[in-house]
Every structure is written in C-alpha cells, then in structure tokens.
Amino acid sequence: MAFQGDWKPFFEFLAEQIEKQTAIRDYLNGEKVIQGFLLAYLNVADFYITQSESEMNKGYSDIYMEPFLSKYPDLEYSYLIELKYLTRSEYCEDKLQEKIKDAQEQLDQYAVSDRVKCSIGSTQLIRIILVYKGWELDYCEVY
C-alpha cells in the first residue's frame, strides 16, 4: 500500500478476517465493529499516522492514513477511506448506490481540506470506498 499503491488485497484479506473473527452480536453497532478492525490492522505497520473520525472541512473522515513522511520520506501513497454499512435486511441495489454516492461526496469534501493538502506531501491521495453488507465486503473501489 505504501510504496506500490496495491491496496485492494489488504481490504479483501481484512474482509475474510472480519468474517472469521466476529459474531452476529458484534454487529449491533454496525459500522463501528468494521472500523475497529480496520484501525487495528492498519496500525500494525507504521508507514502511516492512521486517524479515525478526524475533522476535515466541516465533516469527519472515517479513516485518514496520513503518510509518516518524517520517517518514510519516499512514501508514494496516502489514503482517505470512507466506510459505509448496510444491514443484511436493509440491503438492496438502490441503498448500495445511495451509500456510494454519499461516500463520494464525503471524500470530495475531505480531499480538499487543509489538513489533507498540508500533510500528503508529494504522495498520491487514493480515495477508497468500502461498503459492508453485514459482515461481507460488498463494494471496495477507488473513487
């Protein structure tokens, strides 16, 4: 992720781990259990200063992976991740598209924040949308 921008395998692996390591009752709080897993796994390596719910341009980003440029000046990528969650019972194509559209608008807003612009250096900012249907990763794409 940090040097080659190959982010998708990480999120696919994480989706497998979430499915293996959680129970139905974990999803009473929906998105937060997924976000907790993301934060735990993203912080295993220290290429990024991973921030959750950071205020950006009058909104709160789910996850901003600020490149740790003082330690790794050659990092090539930084990431903004917007996480959306649908229960299995509420899931339908229209709701999925609505969540994707909401995530796109939020990522547009966060990407132009002073905080992001001042901290990404010369890295390429990759904006990722993740939509979970219960414990299943249903949508995982760059915006």
Short mmCIF file of C-alpha atoms in Angstrom, two decimals:
data_model
loop_
_atom_site.label_atom_id
_atom_site.label_comp_id
_atom_site.label_asym_id
_atom_site.label_seq_id
_atom_site.Cartn_x
_atom_site.Cartn_y
_atom_site.Cartn_z
CA MET A 1 0.00 0.00 0.00
CA ALA A 2 2.67 2.46 0.99
CA PHE A 3 5.06 2.16 -1.93
CA GLN A 4 3.19 0.40 -4.73
CA GLY A 5 -0.38 1.51 -4.13
CA ASP A 6 -1.61 -2.08 -4.10
CA TRP A 7 -4.39 -1.60 -1.56
CA LYS A 8 -7.18 -3.98 -2.63
CA PRO A 9 -5.61 -7.27 -1.39
CA PHE A 10 -5.35 -5.78 2.10
CA PHE A 11 -9.06 -4.98 2.27
CA GLU A 12 -10.00 -8.37 0.82
CA PHE A 13 -7.84 -10.07 3.46
CA LEU A 14 -9.38 -7.92 6.17
CA ALA A 15 -12.90 -8.82 4.99
CA GLU A 16 -12.00 -12.51 5.38
CA GLN A 17 -10.69 -11.89 8.90
CA ILE A 18 -13.77 -9.93 9.91
CA GLU A 19 -16.00 -12.77 8.73
CA LYS A 20 -13.89 -15.35 10.62
CA GLN A 21 -13.43 -13.40 13.85
CA THR A 22 -16.81 -11.80 14.51
CA ALA A 23 -20.20 -12.99 15.66
CA ILE A 24 -23.65 -11.71 14.76
CA ARG A 25 -23.96 -9.82 18.05
CA ASP A 26 -20.86 -7.80 17.15
CA TYR A 27 -22.94 -6.05 14.51
CA LEU A 28 -25.35 -4.41 16.94
CA ASN A 29 -23.17 -1.33 16.46
CA GLY A 30 -22.84 -1.90 12.72
CA GLU A 31 -20.11 0.17 11.16
CA LYS A 32 -18.08 0.58 14.35
CA VAL A 33 -17.02 -3.07 14.57
CA ILE A 34 -15.74 -2.90 10.99
CA GLN A 35 -13.97 0.39 11.69
CA GLY A 36 -12.33 -1.11 14.77
CA PHE A 37 -10.92 -3.99 12.73
CA LEU A 38 -9.68 -1.59 10.07
CA LEU A 39 -7.88 0.56 12.60
CA ALA A 40 -6.29 -2.40 14.36
CA TYR A 41 -4.93 -3.91 11.15
CA LEU A 42 -3.92 -0.59 9.59
CA ASN A 43 -1.80 0.25 12.62
CA VAL A 44 0.28 -2.94 12.50
CA ALA A 45 2.83 -1.14 10.31
CA ASP A 46 3.89 2.44 10.99
CA PHE A 47 4.04 3.83 7.45
CA TYR A 48 1.01 5.96 8.25
CA ILE A 49 -0.40 8.00 11.07
CA THR A 50 -3.86 6.49 10.98
CA GLN A 51 -6.60 8.85 12.09
CA SER A 52 -10.21 7.96 12.79
CA GLU A 53 -13.08 10.45 12.71
CA SER A 54 -10.74 13.38 12.09
CA GLU A 55 -12.43 16.71 11.46
CA MET A 56 -11.89 17.74 7.86
CA ASN A 57 -13.59 20.58 6.07
CA LYS A 58 -16.69 20.56 8.32
CA GLY A 59 -17.03 16.79 8.29
CA TYR A 60 -15.43 13.74 9.89
CA SER A 61 -13.46 11.27 7.80
CA ASP A 62 -13.83 7.63 8.74
CA ILE A 63 -10.14 6.91 8.23
CA TYR A 64 -7.32 9.11 7.02
CA MET A 65 -3.96 7.42 6.52
CA GLU A 66 -1.58 10.34 6.75
CA PRO A 67 1.82 9.41 5.36
CA PHE A 68 4.53 9.33 8.04
CA LEU A 69 6.85 11.36 5.82
CA SER A 70 9.32 12.35 8.52
CA LYS A 71 10.15 8.65 8.99
CA TYR A 72 9.42 7.43 5.44
CA PRO A 73 10.08 10.32 3.04
CA ASP A 74 9.81 8.04 -0.01
CA LEU A 75 6.19 7.02 0.60
CA GLU A 76 4.21 7.31 -2.60
CA TYR A 77 0.60 6.99 -1.45
CA SER A 78 -1.76 8.38 1.15
CA TYR A 79 -5.34 7.24 1.72
CA LEU A 80 -8.76 8.53 2.65
CA ILE A 81 -11.19 5.72 3.41
CA GLU A 82 -14.93 6.13 3.68
CA LEU A 83 -16.72 3.20 5.25
CA LYS A 84 -20.43 2.55 4.80
CA TYR A 85 -22.53 -0.17 6.35
CA LEU A 86 -25.85 -1.75 5.45
CA THR A 87 -27.55 -4.42 7.47
CA ARG A 88 -28.28 -7.57 5.56
CA SER A 89 -32.02 -6.94 5.89
CA GLU A 90 -31.93 -3.36 4.56
CA TYR A 91 -29.57 -4.13 1.67
CA CYS A 92 -30.74 -3.50 -1.89
CA GLU A 93 -29.08 -2.08 -5.01
CA ASP A 94 -30.69 1.36 -4.52
CA LYS A 95 -29.40 1.64 -0.96
CA LEU A 96 -25.96 0.50 -2.07
CA GLN A 97 -25.84 3.20 -4.75
CA GLU A 98 -27.03 5.78 -2.22
CA LYS A 99 -24.22 4.83 0.18
CA ILE A 100 -21.66 5.01 -2.62
CA LYS A 101 -22.89 8.46 -3.66
CA ASP A 102 -22.75 9.69 -0.05
CA ALA A 103 -19.21 8.35 0.30
CA GLN A 104 -18.12 10.06 -2.93
CA GLU A 105 -19.45 13.41 -1.71
CA GLN A 106 -17.72 13.00 1.64
CA LEU A 107 -14.40 12.02 0.07
CA ASP A 108 -14.57 15.04 -2.24
CA GLN A 109 -15.10 17.24 0.80
CA TYR A 110 -12.27 15.71 2.84
CA ALA A 111 -9.74 15.60 -0.01
CA VAL A 112 -9.73 19.39 -0.32
CA SER A 113 -9.35 20.04 3.40
CA ASP A 114 -6.31 22.00 4.53
CA ARG A 115 -5.35 19.14 6.81
CA VAL A 116 -5.04 16.69 3.91
CA LYS A 117 -3.46 19.14 1.49
CA CYS A 118 -0.79 20.09 4.03
CA SER A 119 0.07 16.57 5.14
CA ILE A 120 0.21 14.43 1.97
CA GLY A 121 3.41 15.97 0.66
CA SER A 122 4.10 14.59 -2.80
CA THR A 123 2.15 11.36 -2.23
CA GLN A 124 -0.76 10.42 -4.43
CA LEU A 125 -4.01 10.57 -2.44
CA ILE A 126 -6.14 7.49 -3.03
CA ARG A 127 -9.79 7.72 -2.00
CA ILE A 128 -11.36 4.37 -1.18
CA ILE A 129 -14.99 3.48 -0.62
CA LEU A 130 -15.82 0.36 1.38
CA VAL A 131 -19.42 -0.78 1.75
CA TYR A 132 -20.19 -3.70 4.01
CA LYS A 133 -23.40 -5.71 3.94
CA GLY A 134 -23.39 -7.10 7.44
CA TRP A 135 -20.00 -8.78 7.75
CA GLU A 136 -19.46 -9.08 3.99
CA LEU A 137 -17.44 -6.59 1.99
CA ASP A 138 -19.82 -5.80 -0.86
CA TYR A 139 -18.10 -2.83 -2.51
CA CYS A 140 -14.40 -1.98 -2.46
CA GLU A 141 -13.33 0.57 -5.04
CA VAL A 142 -11.26 3.68 -5.59
CA TYR A 143 -13.17 6.85 -6.19
#
